[in-house]
mmCIF file of C-alpha atoms and ligand atoms in Angstrom:
data_model
loop_
_atom_site.group_PDB
_atom_site.id
_atom_site.type_symbol
_atom_site.label_atom_id
_atom_site.label_comp_id
_atom_site.label_asym_id
_atom_site.label_seq_id
_atom_site.Cartn_x
_atom_site.Cartn_y
_atom_site.Cartn_z
ATOM 1 C CA MET A 214 48.067 -26.200 168.110
ATOM 2 C CA THR A 215 47.721 -28.914 165.446
ATOM 3 C CA THR A 216 47.796 -32.515 166.894
ATOM 4 C CA ARG A 217 50.357 -34.794 164.317
ATOM 5 C CA VAL A 218 50.650 -38.262 164.172
ATOM 6 C CA TRP A 219 54.263 -37.993 165.203
ATOM 7 C CA ASP A 220 56.286 -35.905 166.992
ATOM 8 C CA TYR A 221 59.906 -35.812 168.689
ATOM 9 C CA LEU A 222 60.253 -33.203 170.650
ATOM 10 C CA PRO A 223 58.135 -34.075 174.066
ATOM 11 C CA GLU A 224 61.045 -37.629 173.927
ATOM 12 C CA TYR A 225 63.772 -35.065 173.152
ATOM 13 C CA GLN A 226 62.947 -33.075 176.486
ATOM 14 C CA THR A 227 63.040 -35.987 178.666
ATOM 15 C CA GLU A 228 66.501 -37.182 176.972
ATOM 16 C CA ARG A 229 68.167 -34.187 175.985
ATOM 17 C CA ASP A 230 71.425 -34.250 178.425
ATOM 18 C CA ASP A 231 71.834 -37.508 176.858
ATOM 19 C CA ILE A 232 71.040 -36.551 173.782
ATOM 20 C CA LEU A 233 73.444 -33.629 173.783
ATOM 21 C CA ASP A 234 76.701 -35.417 175.813
ATOM 22 C CA ALA A 235 76.798 -38.179 172.626
ATOM 23 C CA VAL A 236 76.804 -35.477 170.124
ATOM 24 C CA ARG A 237 79.626 -33.659 172.434
ATOM 25 C CA THR A 238 81.126 -37.363 173.144
ATOM 26 C CA VAL A 239 82.011 -37.643 169.429
ATOM 27 C CA PHE A 240 82.614 -34.176 168.763
ATOM 28 C CA GLU A 241 85.849 -34.616 171.503
ATOM 29 C CA SER A 242 86.967 -38.109 170.397
ATOM 30 C CA GLY A 243 89.035 -37.042 167.598
ATOM 31 C CA GLN A 244 87.237 -39.487 164.947
ATOM 32 C CA LEU A 245 84.336 -37.949 163.333
ATOM 33 C CA VAL A 246 84.175 -41.371 160.658
ATOM 34 C CA LEU A 247 83.687 -44.975 161.216
ATOM 35 C CA GLY A 248 84.771 -44.495 164.905
ATOM 36 C CA ASP A 249 84.253 -46.131 168.202
ATOM 37 C CA SER A 250 81.072 -44.706 167.932
ATOM 38 C CA VAL A 251 79.660 -46.794 164.963
ATOM 39 C CA ARG A 252 82.139 -49.717 166.117
ATOM 40 C CA GLY A 253 80.146 -49.932 169.420
ATOM 41 C CA PHE A 254 77.029 -49.333 167.913
ATOM 42 C CA GLU A 255 77.453 -52.310 165.311
ATOM 43 C CA ALA A 256 78.188 -54.323 168.297
ATOM 44 C CA GLU A 257 75.899 -53.504 170.513
ATOM 45 C CA PHE A 258 72.814 -53.902 167.911
ATOM 46 C CA ALA A 259 74.074 -56.915 166.742
ATOM 47 C CA ALA A 260 74.145 -58.521 170.295
ATOM 48 C CA TYR A 261 70.623 -57.124 171.054
ATOM 49 C CA HIS A 262 69.785 -59.404 168.166
ATOM 50 C CA GLY A 263 72.190 -62.638 168.520
ATOM 51 C CA THR A 264 73.159 -62.021 165.143
ATOM 52 C CA GLY A 265 76.955 -62.537 164.263
ATOM 53 C CA HIS A 266 76.894 -59.072 162.211
ATOM 54 C CA CYS A 267 75.657 -55.015 161.612
ATOM 55 C CA VAL A 268 76.859 -52.771 159.586
ATOM 56 C CA GLY A 269 75.907 -49.289 159.877
ATOM 57 C CA VAL A 270 74.930 -47.392 156.686
ATOM 58 C CA ASP A 271 73.422 -43.979 155.926
ATOM 59 C CA ASN A 272 69.812 -44.530 155.811
ATOM 60 C CA GLY A 273 67.231 -47.721 155.484
ATOM 61 C CA THR A 274 66.593 -47.616 151.320
ATOM 62 C CA ASN A 275 70.282 -47.674 151.000
ATOM 63 C CA ALA A 276 70.424 -50.524 153.956
ATOM 64 C CA VAL A 277 67.697 -52.415 151.492
ATOM 65 C CA ALA A 278 69.729 -51.649 148.438
ATOM 66 C CA LEU A 279 73.349 -52.828 150.006
ATOM 67 C CA ALA A 280 71.675 -55.677 151.633
ATOM 68 C CA LEU A 281 70.894 -56.865 147.822
ATOM 69 C CA GLN A 282 73.959 -56.344 146.252
ATOM 70 C CA ALA A 283 75.657 -57.656 149.273
ATOM 71 C CA VAL A 284 73.505 -61.020 148.527
ATOM 72 C CA GLY A 285 74.163 -60.994 144.949
ATOM 73 C CA VAL A 286 71.258 -59.443 143.235
ATOM 74 C CA GLY A 287 72.047 -57.383 140.436
ATOM 75 C CA PRO A 288 70.268 -56.040 136.757
ATOM 76 C CA GLY A 289 68.297 -58.750 135.568
ATOM 77 C CA ASP A 290 67.372 -60.670 139.334
ATOM 78 C CA GLU A 291 64.030 -60.512 140.164
ATOM 79 C CA VAL A 292 62.880 -59.602 144.298
ATOM 80 C CA VAL A 293 59.585 -60.421 145.126
ATOM 81 C CA THR A 294 57.804 -58.105 147.791
ATOM 82 C CA VAL A 295 54.169 -56.178 148.560
ATOM 83 C CA SER A 296 53.490 -52.996 147.089
ATOM 84 C CA ASN A 297 51.408 -52.202 150.320
ATOM 85 C CA THR A 298 54.903 -50.810 151.761
ATOM 86 C CA ALA A 299 57.036 -47.335 151.952
ATOM 87 C CA ALA A 300 57.996 -46.576 148.727
ATOM 88 C CA PRO A 301 61.893 -46.953 149.703
ATOM 89 C CA THR A 302 61.224 -50.344 149.684
ATOM 90 C CA VAL A 303 60.743 -50.649 146.273
ATOM 91 C CA VAL A 304 63.096 -47.748 144.856
ATOM 92 C CA ALA A 305 65.844 -49.374 146.797
ATOM 93 C CA ILE A 306 65.284 -52.902 144.422
ATOM 94 C CA ASP A 307 65.162 -50.881 141.370
ATOM 95 C CA SER A 308 68.490 -48.814 142.308
ATOM 96 C CA VAL A 309 70.527 -51.816 142.033
ATOM 97 C CA GLY A 310 68.986 -52.521 138.620
ATOM 98 C CA ALA A 311 66.670 -55.543 140.059
ATOM 99 C CA THR A 312 63.282 -55.579 139.107
ATOM 100 C CA PRO A 313 60.293 -55.594 142.082
ATOM 101 C CA VAL A 314 57.723 -58.194 141.423
ATOM 102 C CA PHE A 315 54.453 -57.575 143.295
ATOM 103 C CA VAL A 316 52.338 -60.429 145.791
ATOM 104 C CA ASP A 317 49.016 -58.622 147.311
ATOM 105 C CA VAL A 318 48.871 -58.117 151.241
ATOM 106 C CA ARG A 319 46.305 -60.348 153.328
ATOM 107 C CA GLU A 320 43.284 -58.574 154.182
ATOM 108 C CA SER A 321 44.023 -59.561 158.388
ATOM 109 C CA ASP A 322 46.973 -57.989 158.783
ATOM 110 C CA TYR A 323 47.546 -56.057 155.749
ATOM 111 C CA LEU A 324 50.915 -57.735 155.173
ATOM 112 C CA MET A 325 52.303 -60.060 152.296
ATOM 113 C CA ASP A 326 50.439 -62.770 151.542
ATOM 114 C CA VAL A 327 52.870 -65.484 151.630
ATOM 115 C CA ASP A 328 50.736 -68.157 149.667
ATOM 116 C CA GLN A 329 51.002 -66.106 146.467
ATOM 117 C CA VAL A 330 54.816 -65.969 146.508
ATOM 118 C CA GLU A 331 55.165 -68.897 144.754
ATOM 119 C CA SER A 332 52.897 -68.220 141.271
ATOM 120 C CA VAL A 333 54.834 -65.447 140.666
ATOM 121 C CA LEU A 334 58.416 -67.227 141.349
ATOM 122 C CA THR A 335 59.937 -67.174 137.352
ATOM 123 C CA ASP A 336 64.261 -68.698 137.072
ATOM 124 C CA ARG A 337 65.081 -64.871 137.676
ATOM 125 C CA THR A 338 63.907 -64.717 141.047
ATOM 126 C CA LYS A 339 66.879 -64.419 143.099
ATOM 127 C CA VAL A 340 65.300 -62.810 146.635
ATOM 128 C CA LEU A 341 62.466 -62.679 148.687
ATOM 129 C CA LEU A 342 61.763 -59.600 150.242
ATOM 130 C CA PRO A 343 59.187 -59.699 153.028
ATOM 131 C CA VAL A 344 58.646 -56.135 154.501
ATOM 132 C CA HIS A 345 57.604 -56.436 158.655
ATOM 133 C CA LEU A 346 54.800 -52.993 158.191
ATOM 134 C CA TYR A 347 53.431 -51.261 160.828
ATOM 135 C CA GLY A 348 55.587 -53.126 163.285
ATOM 136 C CA GLN A 349 54.539 -56.797 163.301
ATOM 137 C CA CYS A 350 56.421 -59.480 160.897
ATOM 138 C CA VAL A 351 55.594 -61.117 157.974
ATOM 139 C CA ASP A 352 54.211 -65.097 158.424
ATOM 140 C CA MET A 353 58.236 -66.428 158.529
ATOM 141 C CA ALA A 354 58.028 -69.984 158.249
ATOM 142 C CA PRO A 355 56.177 -70.671 154.800
ATOM 143 C CA LEU A 356 57.995 -68.150 153.169
ATOM 144 C CA ARG A 357 61.175 -69.352 154.714
ATOM 145 C CA ALA A 358 60.157 -72.886 153.423
ATOM 146 C CA LEU A 359 59.433 -71.800 150.162
ATOM 147 C CA ALA A 360 62.879 -69.697 149.971
ATOM 148 C CA ASP A 361 64.821 -73.065 150.629
ATOM 149 C CA ALA A 362 63.162 -75.211 148.782
ATOM 150 C CA ARG A 363 63.916 -72.724 145.525
ATOM 151 C CA GLY A 364 67.053 -71.721 146.337
ATOM 152 C CA LEU A 365 66.190 -68.305 147.055
ATOM 153 C CA THR A 366 67.814 -66.015 149.306
ATOM 154 C CA VAL A 367 65.253 -63.883 152.377
ATOM 155 C CA VAL A 368 66.538 -60.405 153.064
ATOM 156 C CA GLU A 369 63.718 -59.120 155.749
ATOM 157 C CA ASP A 370 62.560 -55.022 155.731
ATOM 158 C CA CYS A 371 62.883 -54.192 159.343
ATOM 159 C CA ALA A 372 62.210 -50.406 158.553
ATOM 160 C CA GLN A 373 59.445 -50.467 161.121
ATOM 161 C CA ALA A 374 59.654 -53.451 162.974
ATOM 162 C CA HIS A 375 62.488 -52.449 165.531
ATOM 163 C CA GLY A 376 62.240 -54.890 168.494
ATOM 164 C CA ALA A 377 59.122 -56.906 166.916
ATOM 165 C CA ARG A 378 59.012 -60.463 167.965
ATOM 166 C CA HIS A 379 57.591 -63.533 165.601
ATOM 167 C CA HIS A 380 56.891 -66.614 167.439
ATOM 168 C CA GLY A 381 60.033 -65.606 170.014
ATOM 169 C CA ARG A 382 62.475 -64.331 167.401
ATOM 170 C CA LEU A 383 63.037 -61.147 166.797
ATOM 171 C CA ALA A 384 63.141 -58.930 163.496
ATOM 172 C CA GLY A 385 66.063 -59.219 161.364
ATOM 173 C CA THR A 386 67.242 -62.846 161.955
ATOM 174 C CA MET A 387 65.154 -64.646 159.929
ATOM 175 C CA GLY A 388 66.683 -64.042 156.752
ATOM 176 C CA THR A 389 70.213 -63.970 155.284
ATOM 177 C CA ALA A 390 70.364 -59.894 155.423
ATOM 178 C CA ALA A 391 68.130 -57.754 157.154
ATOM 179 C CA ALA A 392 67.449 -53.728 156.551
ATOM 180 C CA PHE A 393 66.747 -51.138 158.661
ATOM 181 C CA SER A 394 66.092 -47.811 159.015
ATOM 182 C CA PHE A 395 66.551 -45.181 161.647
ATOM 183 C CA TYR A 396 64.970 -41.975 160.693
ATOM 184 C CA PRO A 397 64.409 -40.257 163.389
ATOM 185 C CA THR A 398 59.921 -41.412 163.314
ATOM 186 C CA LYS A 399 61.001 -44.911 163.483
ATOM 187 C CA VAL A 400 60.787 -47.365 166.770
ATOM 188 C CA LEU A 401 64.301 -46.999 167.134
ATOM 189 C CA GLY A 402 64.722 -43.656 165.628
ATOM 190 C CA CYS A 403 68.016 -41.067 165.609
ATOM 191 C CA TYR A 404 68.525 -37.361 164.477
ATOM 192 C CA GLY A 405 68.743 -37.274 161.093
ATOM 193 C CA ASP A 406 69.389 -40.148 158.715
ATOM 194 C CA GLY A 407 70.688 -43.622 159.695
ATOM 195 C CA GLY A 408 70.273 -47.197 158.556
ATOM 196 C CA ALA A 409 71.977 -50.846 159.156
ATOM 197 C CA VAL A 410 72.253 -54.157 157.994
ATOM 198 C CA LEU A 411 72.173 -57.441 160.213
ATOM 199 C CA THR A 412 73.791 -60.347 159.219
ATOM 200 C CA GLY A 413 74.784 -64.082 160.130
ATOM 201 C CA ASP A 414 76.932 -64.317 156.852
ATOM 202 C CA ALA A 415 80.729 -63.172 157.032
ATOM 203 C CA ARG A 416 81.005 -62.663 153.880
ATOM 204 C CA VAL A 417 77.614 -60.908 153.537
ATOM 205 C CA ASP A 418 79.089 -58.977 156.066
ATOM 206 C CA ALA A 419 82.867 -58.209 154.085
ATOM 207 C CA ARG A 420 80.877 -56.994 150.996
ATOM 208 C CA LEU A 421 78.292 -55.041 152.860
ATOM 209 C CA ARG A 422 81.624 -53.088 154.674
ATOM 210 C CA ARG A 423 83.115 -52.690 150.932
ATOM 211 C CA LEU A 424 79.886 -51.386 149.527
ATOM 212 C CA ARG A 425 79.136 -48.723 151.962
ATOM 213 C CA TYR A 426 82.857 -47.601 151.912
ATOM 214 C CA TYR A 427 83.553 -46.536 148.078
ATOM 215 C CA GLY A 428 83.898 -50.845 147.083
ATOM 216 C CA MET A 429 87.114 -50.614 149.110
ATOM 217 C CA ALA A 430 88.275 -52.728 151.592
ATOM 218 C CA GLU A 431 88.908 -50.557 154.890
ATOM 219 C CA THR A 432 92.821 -51.253 155.488
ATOM 220 C CA TYR A 433 93.977 -51.566 151.771
ATOM 221 C CA TYR A 434 92.422 -48.700 149.903
ATOM 222 C CA VAL A 435 91.972 -50.175 146.857
ATOM 223 C CA VAL A 436 88.813 -50.998 145.181
ATOM 224 C CA GLN A 437 88.042 -54.139 143.609
ATOM 225 C CA THR A 438 83.759 -53.677 143.239
ATOM 226 C CA PRO A 439 82.590 -50.082 142.641
ATOM 227 C CA GLY A 440 80.761 -49.498 145.645
ATOM 228 C CA HIS A 441 78.936 -46.217 147.093
ATOM 229 C CA ASN A 442 79.416 -43.729 150.183
ATOM 230 C CA SER A 443 76.882 -45.614 152.650
ATOM 231 C CA ARG A 444 78.712 -44.715 155.863
ATOM 232 C CA LEU A 445 76.467 -44.265 158.875
ATOM 233 C CA ASP A 446 77.395 -41.306 160.714
ATOM 234 C CA GLU A 447 79.302 -41.309 163.643
ATOM 235 C CA VAL A 448 77.317 -38.694 165.925
ATOM 236 C CA GLN A 449 74.157 -40.527 164.679
ATOM 237 C CA ALA A 450 75.711 -43.628 165.761
ATOM 238 C CA GLU A 451 76.815 -42.671 169.469
ATOM 239 C CA ILE A 452 72.910 -41.178 169.695
ATOM 240 C CA LEU A 453 71.713 -44.486 168.452
ATOM 241 C CA ARG A 454 73.710 -46.228 171.131
ATOM 242 C CA ARG A 455 72.495 -44.400 173.873
ATOM 243 C CA LYS A 456 68.647 -45.070 172.964
ATOM 244 C CA LEU A 457 69.176 -48.597 171.517
ATOM 245 C CA CYS A 458 69.507 -49.024 176.310
ATOM 246 C CA ARG A 459 65.791 -47.813 175.783
ATOM 247 C CA LEU A 460 64.785 -49.652 172.585
ATOM 248 C CA ASP A 461 61.938 -51.922 174.565
ATOM 249 C CA ALA A 462 60.933 -49.238 176.984
ATOM 250 C CA TYR A 463 59.755 -47.609 173.653
ATOM 251 C CA VAL A 464 58.230 -50.716 172.345
ATOM 252 C CA ALA A 465 56.094 -51.516 175.772
ATOM 253 C CA ALA A 466 55.348 -47.569 175.596
ATOM 254 C CA ARG A 467 54.198 -47.776 172.143
ATOM 255 C CA ARG A 468 52.410 -50.871 172.960
ATOM 256 C CA ALA A 469 50.698 -48.741 176.281
ATOM 257 C CA VAL A 470 49.423 -46.523 173.454
ATOM 258 C CA ALA A 471 47.973 -48.875 171.264
ATOM 259 C CA ALA A 472 46.340 -50.720 173.971
ATOM 260 C CA ARG A 473 44.454 -47.360 175.319
ATOM 261 C CA TYR A 474 43.280 -46.733 171.208
ATOM 262 C CA ALA A 475 42.059 -50.484 171.746
ATOM 263 C CA ASP A 476 40.092 -49.952 174.721
ATOM 264 C CA GLY A 477 38.779 -46.346 173.704
ATOM 265 C CA LEU A 478 37.787 -47.217 169.882
ATOM 266 C CA ALA A 479 36.887 -50.927 170.704
ATOM 267 C CA ASP A 480 33.085 -50.619 170.322
ATOM 268 C CA LEU A 481 33.519 -48.494 167.149
ATOM 269 C CA ALA A 482 33.897 -51.722 165.261
ATOM 270 C CA GLY A 483 30.158 -52.042 165.018
ATOM 271 C CA HIS A 484 30.286 -48.187 163.149
ATOM 272 C CA GLY A 485 32.652 -49.418 160.378
ATOM 273 C CA LEU A 486 36.211 -48.855 162.020
ATOM 274 C CA VAL A 487 38.704 -51.789 161.840
ATOM 275 C CA LEU A 488 41.593 -51.638 164.369
ATOM 276 C CA PRO A 489 45.153 -53.109 163.580
ATOM 277 C CA ALA A 490 44.559 -57.254 164.549
ATOM 278 C CA THR A 491 48.064 -58.835 165.741
ATOM 279 C CA SER A 492 48.537 -61.734 164.134
ATOM 280 C CA PRO A 493 49.663 -65.271 165.524
ATOM 281 C CA GLY A 494 53.061 -65.286 166.742
ATOM 282 C CA ASN A 495 53.580 -61.853 166.785
ATOM 283 C CA THR A 496 54.599 -59.187 169.026
ATOM 284 C CA HIS A 497 53.766 -56.560 167.741
ATOM 285 C CA VAL A 498 55.477 -52.509 168.155
ATOM 286 C CA HIS A 499 53.524 -50.555 166.412
ATOM 287 C CA TYR A 500 55.293 -48.230 164.513
ATOM 288 C CA VAL A 501 52.214 -46.904 163.104
ATOM 289 C CA TYR A 502 48.577 -47.653 164.737
ATOM 290 C CA VAL A 503 46.680 -48.222 161.109
ATOM 291 C CA VAL A 504 42.767 -48.276 161.104
ATOM 292 C CA CYS A 505 40.754 -48.312 158.554
ATOM 293 C CA HIS A 506 37.182 -46.809 157.538
ATOM 294 C CA PRO A 507 35.429 -46.627 154.549
ATOM 295 C CA ARG A 508 34.228 -43.065 154.725
ATOM 296 C CA ARG A 509 38.013 -42.364 155.044
ATOM 297 C CA ASP A 510 38.375 -39.539 153.305
ATOM 298 C CA THR A 511 35.439 -37.778 155.365
ATOM 299 C CA ILE A 512 36.801 -38.345 158.511
ATOM 300 C CA LEU A 513 39.875 -37.231 157.942
ATOM 301 C CA GLU A 514 38.719 -33.957 156.296
ATOM 302 C CA ARG A 515 36.391 -33.832 159.898
ATOM 303 C CA LEU A 516 39.185 -34.195 162.085
ATOM 304 C CA ARG A 517 41.136 -31.304 160.135
ATOM 305 C CA GLU A 518 38.311 -29.023 161.182
ATOM 306 C CA ARG A 519 39.374 -29.552 165.010
ATOM 307 C CA ASP A 520 42.974 -29.787 164.372
ATOM 308 C CA ILE A 521 43.869 -33.107 164.004
ATOM 309 C CA ALA A 522 46.220 -34.052 161.291
ATOM 310 C CA LEU A 523 46.673 -37.875 160.470
ATOM 311 C CA ASN A 524 48.827 -39.577 157.858
ATOM 312 C CA ILE A 525 48.092 -42.438 155.571
ATOM 313 C CA SER A 526 50.065 -45.111 155.431
ATOM 314 C CA TYR A 527 50.114 -45.366 152.438
ATOM 315 C CA PRO A 528 47.857 -43.212 150.176
ATOM 316 C CA TRP A 529 49.518 -44.688 146.852
ATOM 317 C CA PRO A 530 50.198 -48.417 145.934
ATOM 318 C CA VAL A 531 53.957 -48.478 144.786
ATOM 319 C CA HIS A 532 52.480 -50.372 141.782
ATOM 320 C CA THR A 533 50.010 -47.470 140.373
ATOM 321 C CA MET A 534 52.605 -44.665 141.184
ATOM 322 C CA THR A 535 53.755 -43.291 137.950
ATOM 323 C CA GLY A 536 57.677 -43.510 138.534
ATOM 324 C CA PHE A 537 56.614 -47.838 138.762
ATOM 325 C CA ALA A 538 54.897 -47.249 134.997
ATOM 326 C CA HIS A 539 57.228 -49.641 133.229
ATOM 327 C CA LEU A 540 56.614 -52.415 135.841
ATOM 328 C CA GLY A 541 53.895 -52.911 133.948
ATOM 329 C CA TYR A 542 51.383 -53.452 137.086
ATOM 330 C CA GLY A 543 47.923 -51.933 136.777
ATOM 331 C CA PRO A 544 44.594 -51.381 138.789
ATOM 332 C CA GLY A 545 42.643 -54.021 139.452
ATOM 333 C CA ASP A 546 46.489 -56.066 139.731
ATOM 334 C CA LEU A 547 46.799 -56.262 143.529
ATOM 335 C CA PRO A 548 43.263 -56.163 144.592
ATOM 336 C CA VAL A 549 43.374 -56.167 148.604
ATOM 337 C CA THR A 550 46.558 -53.407 148.343
ATOM 338 C CA GLU A 551 44.287 -50.671 146.253
ATOM 339 C CA ARG A 552 41.020 -50.869 148.445
ATOM 340 C CA LEU A 553 43.462 -50.592 151.953
ATOM 341 C CA ALA A 554 44.793 -47.812 150.496
ATOM 342 C CA THR A 555 41.420 -46.076 150.253
ATOM 343 C CA GLY A 556 40.324 -46.602 154.018
ATOM 344 C CA ILE A 557 43.303 -46.472 155.743
ATOM 345 C CA PHE A 558 44.535 -43.859 158.097
ATOM 346 C CA SER A 559 47.021 -43.219 160.724
ATOM 347 C CA LEU A 560 46.194 -42.253 164.077
ATOM 348 C CA PRO A 561 49.405 -40.365 166.239
ATOM 349 C CA MET A 562 51.815 -43.123 167.708
ATOM 350 C CA TYR A 563 55.136 -42.111 169.393
ATOM 351 C CA PRO A 564 56.232 -43.696 173.035
ATOM 352 C CA ALA A 565 55.710 -40.266 174.630
ATOM 353 C CA LEU A 566 52.272 -39.670 173.298
ATOM 354 C CA ALA A 567 50.654 -37.853 176.405
ATOM 355 C CA PRO A 568 47.552 -39.506 177.999
ATOM 356 C CA ASP A 569 45.742 -36.129 177.440
ATOM 357 C CA LEU A 570 46.831 -35.614 174.147
ATOM 358 C CA GLN A 571 45.524 -39.388 172.985
ATOM 359 C CA ASP A 572 42.233 -39.094 174.871
ATOM 360 C CA LYS A 573 41.653 -35.924 172.251
ATOM 361 C CA VAL A 574 42.200 -38.030 168.893
ATOM 362 C CA ILE A 575 40.247 -40.725 170.605
ATOM 363 C CA ASP A 576 37.276 -38.344 171.870
ATOM 364 C CA ALA A 577 37.418 -36.204 168.115
ATOM 365 C CA LEU A 578 37.408 -39.662 166.325
ATOM 366 C CA ARG A 579 34.245 -41.387 168.501
ATOM 367 C CA ALA A 580 32.567 -38.208 167.780
ATOM 368 C CA VAL A 581 33.024 -37.808 164.103
ATOM 369 C CA ILE A 582 32.665 -41.543 163.003
ATOM 370 C CA LEU A 583 29.380 -41.857 165.566
ATOM 371 C CA SER A 584 27.812 -38.761 163.696
ATOM 372 C CA LEU A 585 28.438 -39.811 160.391
HETATM 373 C C1 PLP B 804 61.570 -45.633 156.081
HETATM 374 C C2 PLP B 804 61.246 -47.038 155.509
HETATM 375 C C3 PLP B 804 62.356 -47.269 154.305
HETATM 376 C C4 PLP B 804 63.566 -46.111 154.112
HETATM 377 O O1 PLP B 804 64.191 -45.574 155.220
HETATM 378 P P1 PLP B 804 65.044 -44.373 155.334
HETATM 379 O O2 PLP B 804 65.977 -44.090 156.240
HETATM 380 O O3 PLP B 804 64.209 -43.641 154.960
HETATM 381 O O4 PLP B 804 65.910 -44.835 153.660
HETATM 382 C C5 PLP B 804 62.558 -48.615 154.163
HETATM 383 N N1 PLP B 804 61.699 -49.691 153.741
HETATM 384 C C6 PLP B 804 60.602 -49.022 154.597
HETATM 385 C C7 PLP B 804 59.594 -50.312 155.189
HETATM 386 C C8 PLP B 804 60.154 -48.228 155.804
HETATM 387 O O5 PLP B 804 58.981 -47.850 156.626
#
């Protein structure tokens, strides 16, 4: 059997009764849309973060899009983010008619190089959108200071950072709004699609509730500004409530997997393998375990021969994708991002990853790299 970077079945096997009970609870509740499970999850997810409001939505991409719309972003506005991210970050910016503007990432942690942000600001910049990529947070203090000084709004993309802490604060509590995805692979994942937006601002919360519900106030059935249908599904919400209780345990398990990789691979640093570094102030939740090697493609090929299929997060920087050619970026514009894209790859990472399976990957990777 091929070893893959992610597999939900081992977790399902241990949580099966709880997950099926969540499904049954919704089916027997008499409320299939925007009922007690969505309301309950919203309250519990907000409480976990110590934030005022949570609005459940249908996926992470729309969480980013609705968060942007709710803070007032529309056509003609510019949103500063990174190209080393999952494409949906940028698709969401585009979907609200705004223009994505990219800065490069840092060599040290592959996250937004905050020092570059000021140089790309224009009169049309409205939002700074840091992506807490791979499971750790962007350096937020200088980003927030810049936003405050220039009257800009910060919207966090937390799709890979559930439970991550930055100088003690949880990801999702450091901007005006924060977007989460509950896609099954994520640190908090459901059994299908799901997402949420956190905000401490009651007006943003009210706008989000209208935006996800055709643009209507739930009680009046009158559209003021046309919105979308972006509701979080009741079944997914109930599953998320059950899993939210275990979020800290999932994070601890991911951190243990990461520690085992760090132990097993440490000496390969002398053979060109770069392991993930945790930046100061961060508690890394290791959504993906990204390593880097100049001979990545050869390594992946040899591992495939040993029935180990690894992923690359992400092989094509967003600014080089044909769908974003109209933005006017080209090769060489974001040199660190472009160089990383040729060397990074991801090792298997999920809370229920069995130690013997992980050791098989460590042993194979060691053998391949030491034979290069
Ligand atoms: C997964 C992801 C998204 C999109 O979430 P979906 O639920 O798949 O729409 C957005 N941004 C980042 C950084 C992601 O990893």
